[in-house]
PDB file of C-alpha atoms in Angstrom:
ATOM      1  CA  MET A 250       4.348 -27.406   9.038  1.00 58.00           C
ATOM      2  CA  PRO A 251       5.077 -28.365  12.805  1.00 74.00           C
ATOM      3  CA  GLU A 252       3.057 -25.865  14.958  1.00 89.00           C
ATOM      4  CA  THR A 253       5.903 -23.152  15.175  1.00 97.00           C
ATOM      5  CA  LEU A 254       3.725 -20.311  15.798  1.00 98.00           C
ATOM      6  CA  ARG A 255       2.021 -21.914  18.828  1.00 97.00           C
ATOM      7  CA  GLY A 256       1.682 -18.921  21.728  1.00 98.00           C
ATOM      8  CA  LEU A 257       3.157 -16.475  19.301  1.00 98.00           C
ATOM      9  CA  GLN A 258       1.171 -13.096  18.961  1.00 98.00           C
ATOM     10  CA  ILE A 259       0.391 -11.991  15.617  1.00 98.00           C
ATOM     11  CA  LEU A 260      -1.636  -9.065  14.312  1.00 98.00           C
ATOM     12  CA  LEU A 261      -3.928  -9.356  11.511  1.00 98.00           C
ATOM     13  CA  ALA A 262      -4.591  -5.839  10.317  1.00 98.00           C
ATOM     14  CA  GLY A 263      -7.876  -5.591   8.244  1.00 97.00           C
ATOM     15  CA  GLY A 264      -7.975  -9.059   8.844  1.00 96.00           C
ATOM     16  CA  SER A 265     -11.793  -9.844   9.046  1.00 96.00           C
ATOM     17  CA  GLY A 266     -12.455 -10.081   5.330  1.00 95.00           C
ATOM     18  CA  GLY A 267     -12.214 -13.253   2.890  1.00 95.00           C
ATOM     19  CA  LEU A 268      -8.594 -13.555   3.015  1.00 96.00           C
ATOM     20  CA  GLY A 269      -7.916 -12.446   6.590  1.00 97.00           C
ATOM     21  CA  SER A 270     -10.404 -15.038   8.007  1.00 97.00           C
ATOM     22  CA  ALA A 271      -8.998 -17.879   6.175  1.00 97.00           C
ATOM     23  CA  THR A 272      -5.546 -16.805   7.495  1.00 98.00           C
ATOM     24  CA  ALA A 273      -7.162 -16.439  10.899  1.00 98.00           C
ATOM     25  CA  GLU A 274      -8.514 -20.066  10.783  1.00 97.00           C
ATOM     26  CA  LEU A 275      -5.280 -21.421   9.543  1.00 97.00           C
ATOM     27  CA  LEU A 276      -3.167 -19.623  12.482  1.00 98.00           C
ATOM     28  CA  ALA A 277      -5.578 -20.246  15.214  1.00 97.00           C
ATOM     29  CA  ALA A 278      -5.622 -23.979  14.279  1.00 96.00           C
ATOM     30  CA  GLU A 279      -1.834 -23.905  14.974  1.00 96.00           C
ATOM     31  CA  GLY A 280      -2.020 -22.351  18.355  1.00 97.00           C
ATOM     32  CA  ALA A 281      -1.359 -18.554  17.699  1.00 98.00           C
ATOM     33  CA  ARG A 282      -2.485 -15.698  19.565  1.00 98.00           C
ATOM     34  CA  LEU A 283      -4.402 -13.574  17.401  1.00 98.00           C
ATOM     35  CA  VAL A 284      -5.356  -9.815  17.080  1.00 98.00           C
ATOM     36  CA  VAL A 285      -7.724  -8.726  14.125  1.00 98.00           C
ATOM     37  CA  SER A 286      -8.616  -5.458  13.123  1.00 98.00           C
ATOM     38  CA  TYR A 287     -11.250  -3.985  11.250  1.00 97.00           C
ATOM     39  CA  ARG A 288     -11.951  -0.526   9.852  1.00 96.00           C
ATOM     40  CA  SER A 289     -15.774  -0.406  10.115  1.00 94.00           C
ATOM     41  CA  ASP A 290     -17.678  -3.783   9.544  1.00 95.00           C
ATOM     42  CA  ALA A 291     -18.029  -4.900  12.813  1.00 96.00           C
ATOM     43  CA  GLU A 292     -20.583  -7.225  12.154  1.00 96.00           C
ATOM     44  CA  ARG A 293     -18.278  -9.339   9.934  1.00 96.00           C
ATOM     45  CA  ALA A 294     -15.332  -8.892  12.269  1.00 97.00           C
ATOM     46  CA  SER A 295     -17.510 -10.537  15.049  1.00 97.00           C
ATOM     47  CA  ARG A 296     -17.400 -13.905  13.298  1.00 96.00           C
ATOM     48  CA  LEU A 297     -13.653 -14.257  14.378  1.00 97.00           C
ATOM     49  CA  ALA A 298     -14.491 -13.349  17.973  1.00 95.00           C
ATOM     50  CA  GLY A 299     -13.758 -16.762  19.098  1.00 92.00           C
ATOM     51  CA  MET A 300     -10.516 -17.050  17.742  1.00 96.00           C
ATOM     52  CA  ALA A 301      -9.167 -13.463  17.862  1.00 98.00           C
ATOM     53  CA  ALA A 302      -9.167 -10.281  20.142  1.00 98.00           C
ATOM     54  CA  LEU A 303     -10.949  -7.577  17.764  1.00 98.00           C
ATOM     55  CA  VAL A 304      -9.980  -3.799  17.449  1.00 98.00           C
ATOM     56  CA  GLN A 305     -11.449  -1.110  15.495  1.00 98.00           C
ATOM     57  CA  ALA A 306      -8.694   0.551  13.860  1.00 98.00           C
ATOM     58  CA  ASP A 307      -8.447   3.019  10.548  1.00 97.00           C
ATOM     59  CA  LEU A 308      -4.907   2.650   9.577  1.00 98.00           C
ATOM     60  CA  THR A 309      -4.226   5.825   8.231  1.00 97.00           C
ATOM     61  CA  ALA A 310      -4.705   7.439  11.787  1.00 98.00           C
ATOM     62  CA  ALA A 311      -1.695   7.624  14.074  1.00 98.00           C
ATOM     63  CA  GLU A 312      -3.924   7.333  17.004  1.00 98.00           C
ATOM     64  CA  ASP A 313      -5.700   4.158  15.697  1.00 98.00           C
ATOM     65  CA  ARG A 314      -2.390   2.606  14.702  1.00 98.00           C
ATOM     66  CA  LYS A 315      -0.801   3.125  18.166  1.00 98.00           C
ATOM     67  CA  ARG A 316      -4.034   1.693  19.836  1.00 98.00           C
ATOM     68  CA  LEU A 317      -3.872  -1.161  17.502  1.00 98.00           C
ATOM     69  CA  LEU A 318      -0.314  -1.785  18.302  1.00 98.00           C
ATOM     70  CA  ASP A 319      -1.015  -1.584  22.114  1.00 98.00           C
ATOM     71  CA  ALA A 320      -3.474  -4.388  21.649  1.00 98.00           C
ATOM     72  CA  ALA A 321      -0.469  -6.534  20.597  1.00 98.00           C
ATOM     73  CA  PRO A 322       2.211  -6.009  23.077  1.00 98.00           C
ATOM     74  CA  GLU A 323       4.125  -8.953  22.707  1.00 98.00           C
ATOM     75  CA  ILE A 324       3.638  -8.739  18.654  1.00 98.00           C
ATOM     76  CA  TYR A 325       5.845 -11.447  16.817  1.00 98.00           C
ATOM     77  CA  GLY A 326       3.918 -11.011  13.274  1.00 98.00           C
ATOM     78  CA  LEU A 327       2.175  -8.808  11.410  1.00 98.00           C
ATOM     79  CA  VAL A 328      -0.019  -9.149   8.380  1.00 98.00           C
ATOM     80  CA  VAL A 329      -1.650  -6.524   6.660  1.00 98.00           C
ATOM     81  CA  PHE A 330      -4.426  -6.929   4.336  1.00 97.00           C
ATOM     82  CA  ALA A 331      -6.218  -3.594   4.604  1.00 93.00           C
ATOM     83  CA  GLY A 332      -6.560  -1.737   1.582  1.00 92.00           C
ATOM     84  CA  ASP A 333      -9.412  -0.324  -1.054  1.00 93.00           C
ATOM     85  CA  PRO A 334     -10.173  -1.436  -4.099  1.00 90.00           C
ATOM     86  CA  ALA A 335      -9.749   2.134  -5.565  1.00 89.00           C
ATOM     87  CA  ARG A 336     -11.997   1.545  -8.827  1.00 81.00           C
ATOM     88  CA  ALA A 337     -12.588   4.618 -10.681  1.00 73.00           C
ATOM     89  CA  GLY A 338     -15.942   3.778 -12.171  1.00 68.00           C
ATOM     90  CA  GLU A 339     -18.238   5.885 -14.072  1.00 64.00           C
ATOM     91  CA  GLY A 340     -18.710   9.540 -12.594  1.00 66.00           C
ATOM     92  CA  ALA A 341     -15.601   9.147 -10.528  1.00 73.00           C
ATOM     93  CA  VAL A 342     -12.952  12.027  -9.940  1.00 88.00           C
ATOM     94  CA  MET A 343      -9.679  10.250 -10.679  1.00 90.00           C
ATOM     95  CA  GLU A 344      -7.889  12.386  -8.413  1.00 91.00           C
ATOM     96  CA  ASP A 345     -10.099  11.642  -5.459  1.00 93.00           C
ATOM     97  CA  VAL A 346      -9.661   7.914  -6.466  1.00 93.00           C
ATOM     98  CA  LEU A 347      -5.994   8.344  -6.277  1.00 95.00           C
ATOM     99  CA  ARG A 348      -5.531  10.258  -3.132  1.00 95.00           C
ATOM    100  CA  ARG A 349      -7.924   7.668  -1.323  1.00 95.00           C
ATOM    101  CA  SER A 350      -5.676   4.799  -3.041  1.00 96.00           C
ATOM    102  CA  HIS A 351      -2.614   6.103  -1.408  1.00 97.00           C
ATOM    103  CA  GLU A 352      -3.903   6.610   1.935  1.00 97.00           C
ATOM    104  CA  GLN A 353      -5.694   3.091   2.034  1.00 97.00           C
ATOM    105  CA  ASN A 354      -3.054   1.022  -0.088  1.00 97.00           C
ATOM    106  CA  TYR A 355       0.247   2.634   0.598  1.00 98.00           C
ATOM    107  CA  LEU A 356       0.274   5.274   3.470  1.00 98.00           C
ATOM    108  CA  GLY A 357      -1.549   3.656   6.261  1.00 98.00           C
ATOM    109  CA  PRO A 358       0.005  -0.127   5.593  1.00 98.00           C
ATOM    110  CA  ILE A 359       3.610   0.985   5.286  1.00 98.00           C
ATOM    111  CA  LEU A 360       3.452   3.244   8.479  1.00 98.00           C
ATOM    112  CA  LEU A 361       2.051   0.471  10.539  1.00 98.00           C
ATOM    113  CA  ALA A 362       4.404  -2.030   9.096  1.00 98.00           C
ATOM    114  CA  ARG A 363       7.332   0.265  10.177  1.00 98.00           C
ATOM    115  CA  GLU A 364       5.903   1.030  13.441  1.00 98.00           C
ATOM    116  CA  ALA A 365       5.346  -2.498  14.132  1.00 98.00           C
ATOM    117  CA  ALA A 366       9.098  -3.131  13.317  1.00 98.00           C
ATOM    118  CA  GLU A 367      10.429  -0.677  15.424  1.00 98.00           C
ATOM    119  CA  ARG A 368       8.152  -2.137  18.721  1.00 98.00           C
ATOM    120  CA  MET A 369       9.946  -5.711  17.656  1.00 98.00           C
ATOM    121  CA  ARG A 370      13.334  -3.819  17.606  1.00 97.00           C
ATOM    122  CA  GLN A 371      12.570  -2.428  21.102  1.00 96.00           C
ATOM    123  CA  ARG A 372      11.513  -5.909  22.505  1.00 96.00           C
ATOM    124  CA  GLY A 373      14.323  -7.959  20.591  1.00 96.00           C
ATOM    125  CA  THR A 374      12.051  -9.817  18.626  1.00 97.00           C
ATOM    126  CA  ALA A 375      13.183 -11.434  15.523  1.00 97.00           C
ATOM    127  CA  GLY A 376       9.607 -11.197  14.006  1.00 98.00           C
ATOM    128  CA  ALA A 377       7.899 -11.221  10.675  1.00 98.00           C
ATOM    129  CA  ILE A 378       6.203  -8.570   8.468  1.00 98.00           C
ATOM    130  CA  VAL A 379       4.059  -9.677   5.402  1.00 98.00           C
ATOM    131  CA  LEU A 380       2.142  -6.964   3.433  1.00 98.00           C
ATOM    132  CA  PHE A 381      -0.333  -7.290   0.740  1.00 98.00           C
ATOM    133  CA  SER A 382       0.083  -6.129  -2.787  1.00 97.00           C
ATOM    134  CA  THR A 383      -1.425  -7.259  -6.073  1.00 96.00           C
ATOM    135  CA  MET A 384      -0.668  -9.114  -9.157  1.00 96.00           C
ATOM    136  CA  GLN A 385      -1.506  -5.669 -10.761  1.00 94.00           C
ATOM    137  CA  ALA A 386       1.566  -4.293  -9.152  1.00 96.00           C
ATOM    138  CA  VAL A 387       3.724  -6.701 -10.957  1.00 95.00           C
ATOM    139  CA  SER A 388       1.802  -6.977 -14.240  1.00 95.00           C
ATOM    140  CA  LEU A 389       0.241  -4.252 -16.622  1.00 93.00           C
ATOM    141  CA  PHE A 390      -3.592  -3.988 -16.792  1.00 92.00           C
ATOM    142  CA  PRO A 391      -5.224  -1.210 -18.550  1.00 90.00           C
ATOM    143  CA  GLY A 392      -7.577   0.954 -15.831  1.00 88.00           C
ATOM    144  CA  SER A 393      -5.662  -0.158 -12.882  1.00 91.00           C
ATOM    145  CA  THR A 394      -3.475   2.715 -12.357  1.00 93.00           C
ATOM    146  CA  ALA A 395      -5.256   4.263  -9.019  1.00 94.00           C
ATOM    147  CA  TYR A 396      -4.909   0.709  -7.330  1.00 95.00           C
ATOM    148  CA  ALA A 397      -1.951  -0.778  -8.967  1.00 96.00           C
ATOM    149  CA  GLY A 398       0.420   2.238  -8.422  1.00 96.00           C
ATOM    150  CA  ALA A 399      -0.246   2.474  -4.690  1.00 97.00           C
ATOM    151  CA  LYS A 400       0.473  -1.249  -4.421  1.00 97.00           C
ATOM    152  CA  ALA A 401       3.544  -1.010  -6.418  1.00 98.00           C
ATOM    153  CA  ALA A 402       4.528   1.863  -4.279  1.00 98.00           C
ATOM    154  CA  LEU A 403       4.018  -0.494  -1.273  1.00 98.00           C
ATOM    155  CA  LEU A 404       5.826  -3.415  -2.842  1.00 97.00           C
ATOM    156  CA  GLN A 405       9.173  -1.372  -3.086  1.00 98.00           C
ATOM    157  CA  ALA A 406       8.649   0.295   0.355  1.00 98.00           C
ATOM    158  CA  ALA A 407       8.378  -3.249   2.096  1.00 98.00           C
ATOM    159  CA  ARG A 408      11.597  -4.313   0.207  1.00 98.00           C
ATOM    160  CA  ILE A 409      13.498  -1.294   1.648  1.00 98.00           C
ATOM    161  CA  LEU A 410      12.077  -1.835   4.980  1.00 98.00           C
ATOM    162  CA  ALA A 411      13.195  -5.410   4.667  1.00 98.00           C
ATOM    163  CA  LYS A 412      16.870  -4.091   3.925  1.00 97.00           C
ATOM    164  CA  GLU A 413      16.507  -1.910   6.772  1.00 97.00           C
ATOM    165  CA  CYS A 414      15.388  -4.408   9.304  1.00 97.00           C
ATOM    166  CA  ARG A 415      18.140  -7.351   8.211  1.00 95.00           C
ATOM    167  CA  GLY A 416      21.068  -8.060  10.136  1.00 89.00           C
ATOM    168  CA  PRO A 417      20.868  -7.992  14.174  1.00 89.00           C
ATOM    169  CA  ALA A 418      17.276  -7.260  14.138  1.00 87.00           C
ATOM    170  CA  ASN A 419      16.272 -10.066  11.991  1.00 94.00           C
ATOM    171  CA  ILE A 420      13.106  -8.599  11.257  1.00 98.00           C
ATOM    172  CA  ARG A 421      11.945 -10.300   8.096  1.00 98.00           C
ATOM    173  CA  VAL A 422       9.828  -8.317   5.615  1.00 98.00           C
ATOM    174  CA  ASN A 423       8.075 -10.122   2.481  1.00 98.00           C
ATOM    175  CA  VAL A 424       4.969  -9.177   0.289  1.00 98.00           C
ATOM    176  CA  VAL A 425       2.211 -11.456  -1.053  1.00 98.00           C
ATOM    177  CA  CYS A 426       0.533 -10.464  -4.340  1.00 98.00           C
ATOM    178  CA  PRO A 427      -2.690 -12.234  -4.676  1.00 96.00           C
ATOM    179  CA  GLY A 428      -4.234 -12.726  -8.009  1.00 95.00           C
ATOM    180  CA  VAL A 429      -7.725 -13.264  -9.031  1.00 94.00           C
ATOM    181  CA  THR A 430      -8.854 -14.952  -5.799  1.00 94.00           C
ATOM    182  CA  ALA A 431     -12.796 -15.866  -4.994  1.00 91.00           C
ATOM    183  CA  ALA A 432     -12.312 -13.959  -1.874  1.00 88.00           C
ATOM    184  CA  GLY A 433     -12.124 -10.026  -0.634  1.00 75.00           C
ATOM    185  CA  MET A 434     -11.660  -7.444  -3.484  1.00 75.00           C
ATOM    186  CA  ALA A 435     -11.639  -9.856  -6.420  1.00 79.00           C
ATOM    187  CA  GLN A 436     -14.869 -11.295  -5.800  1.00 83.00           C
ATOM    188  CA  ALA A 437     -16.810  -8.291  -7.661  1.00 81.00           C
ATOM    189  CA  SER A 438     -14.234  -8.632 -10.633  1.00 83.00           C
ATOM    190  CA  ILE A 439     -15.031 -12.529 -10.966  1.00 89.00           C
ATOM    191  CA  ALA A 440     -18.781 -11.977 -10.613  1.00 89.00           C
ATOM    192  CA  SER A 441     -18.654  -9.486 -13.432  1.00 87.00           C
ATOM    193  CA  GLY A 442     -16.948 -11.979 -15.691  1.00 89.00           C
ATOM    194  CA  LYS A 443     -13.819  -9.912 -16.246  1.00 86.00           C
ATOM    195  CA  TYR A 444     -11.590 -12.731 -15.703  1.00 90.00           C
ATOM    196  CA  ASP A 445     -13.631 -15.451 -17.334  1.00 93.00           C
ATOM    197  CA  ARG A 446     -11.498 -15.929 -20.499  1.00 93.00           C
ATOM    198  CA  TYR A 447      -8.358 -16.793 -18.467  1.00 94.00           C
ATOM    199  CA  ILE A 448     -10.263 -19.633 -17.625  1.00 95.00           C
ATOM    200  CA  GLY A 449     -11.845 -20.222 -20.831  1.00 94.00           C
ATOM    201  CA  GLU A 450      -8.378 -20.370 -22.540  1.00 95.00           C
ATOM    202  CA  ALA A 451      -6.818 -22.576 -19.903  1.00 95.00           C
ATOM    203  CA  ILE A 452      -4.551 -19.862 -18.706  1.00 95.00           C
ATOM    204  CA  ILE A 453      -5.312 -20.744 -15.112  1.00 96.00           C
ATOM    205  CA  PRO A 454      -6.977 -24.086 -14.102  1.00 95.00           C
ATOM    206  CA  ARG A 455      -9.325 -22.312 -11.597  1.00 96.00           C
ATOM    207  CA  PHE A 456      -9.648 -19.104  -9.662  1.00 96.00           C
ATOM    208  CA  GLY A 457      -7.665 -18.777  -6.590  1.00 96.00           C
ATOM    209  CA  ARG A 458      -9.190 -19.617  -3.085  1.00 96.00           C
ATOM    210  CA  ALA A 459      -8.771 -17.776   0.108  1.00 97.00           C
ATOM    211  CA  ILE A 460      -6.563 -21.041   1.812  1.00 97.00           C
ATOM    212  CA  ASP A 461      -3.995 -20.505  -1.318  1.00 98.00           C
ATOM    213  CA  VAL A 462      -3.248 -16.965   0.160  1.00 98.00           C
ATOM    214  CA  ALA A 463      -3.336 -18.307   3.511  1.00 98.00           C
ATOM    215  CA  ARG A 464      -0.783 -20.730   3.071  1.00 98.00           C
ATOM    216  CA  ALA A 465       1.481 -18.279   1.743  1.00 98.00           C
ATOM    217  CA  VAL A 466       1.148 -15.884   4.285  1.00 98.00           C
ATOM    218  CA  ARG A 467       1.849 -19.042   6.735  1.00 98.00           C
ATOM    219  CA  PHE A 468       4.998 -19.739   4.877  1.00 98.00           C
ATOM    220  CA  PHE A 469       6.397 -15.896   5.329  1.00 98.00           C
ATOM    221  CA  LEU A 470       5.478 -16.186   9.359  1.00 98.00           C
ATOM    222  CA  GLU A 471       7.517 -19.170   9.747  1.00 97.00           C
ATOM    223  CA  PRO A 472       9.802 -18.404  12.584  1.00 96.00           C
ATOM    224  CA  ASP A 473      13.022 -19.982  11.307  1.00 94.00           C
ATOM    225  CA  SER A 474      12.571 -18.680   8.009  1.00 96.00           C
ATOM    226  CA  TYR A 475      15.515 -17.363   5.711  1.00 96.00           C
ATOM    227  CA  ILE A 476      13.632 -15.323   3.436  1.00 98.00           C
ATOM    228  CA  THR A 477      13.217 -11.623   3.434  1.00 98.00           C
ATOM    229  CA  GLY A 478      12.748  -8.936   0.980  1.00 98.00           C
ATOM    230  CA  GLN A 479      10.753 -11.098  -1.315  1.00 98.00           C
ATOM    231  CA  VAL A 480       7.699 -11.103  -3.670  1.00 98.00           C
ATOM    232  CA  LEU A 481       5.376 -14.165  -4.007  1.00 98.00           C
ATOM    233  CA  THR A 482       2.698 -13.850  -6.535  1.00 98.00           C
ATOM    234  CA  VAL A 483      -0.134 -16.268  -5.720  1.00 98.00           C
ATOM    235  CA  ASP A 484      -1.833 -16.186  -9.119  1.00 96.00           C
ATOM    236  CA  GLY A 485      -2.043 -19.754 -10.900  1.00 96.00           C
ATOM    237  CA  GLY A 486       0.428 -18.491 -13.567  1.00 96.00           C
ATOM    238  CA  LEU A 487      -1.915 -15.789 -14.609  1.00 95.00           C
ATOM    239  CA  THR A 488       0.418 -12.805 -14.975  1.00 95.00           C
ATOM    240  CA  LEU A 489       2.860 -15.178 -16.738  1.00 93.00           C
TER     241      LEU A 489
END
């Protein structure tokens, strides 16, 4: 793509991990002005210090969301990577896991998206919002209730926001659903061998890479895009 994002301010919320870092590198190479938030791992976030302004923020806290948006006063694009794997392992109380998943995977991200959209409206910015769901929200995987339920709700809320933002505001809202990607939350599952059979049975040619997801995000951020309210599953065909 041409460097159509050069000079535009883009906020990568929770963007200090594997998927966020790959996206930051891709956007920074094009000249976008980046703000990246992290919840607690300042050391990991510091690797992006040369290409982005860094802000510590918990998206479930209203004051943190405001401070984060204040750090991007000319926001054109918002990408929300933040989330929690919400694994209900041995000894875990399902109710506690469900509550944490609701807050981290749905409540914080969708509130930030709505608040960012309102700031774009106030500035008259025809911006772009990209939210992250998961392949588990578009296909059924046993044992994924806590994670997939909140991510499916986020997907639906994102499409509603897209409908609310169409027309004169022209703020586009889309969703990326990564599959088994060798970065971010899925790394633990890959290491455990949970998805090896998909490779062994040639259902997918390889596990996903962070750049596969970063390119999907870049696609949705294109300023002249005619796409909104859509869901792009980046999983190599696994959920087929």
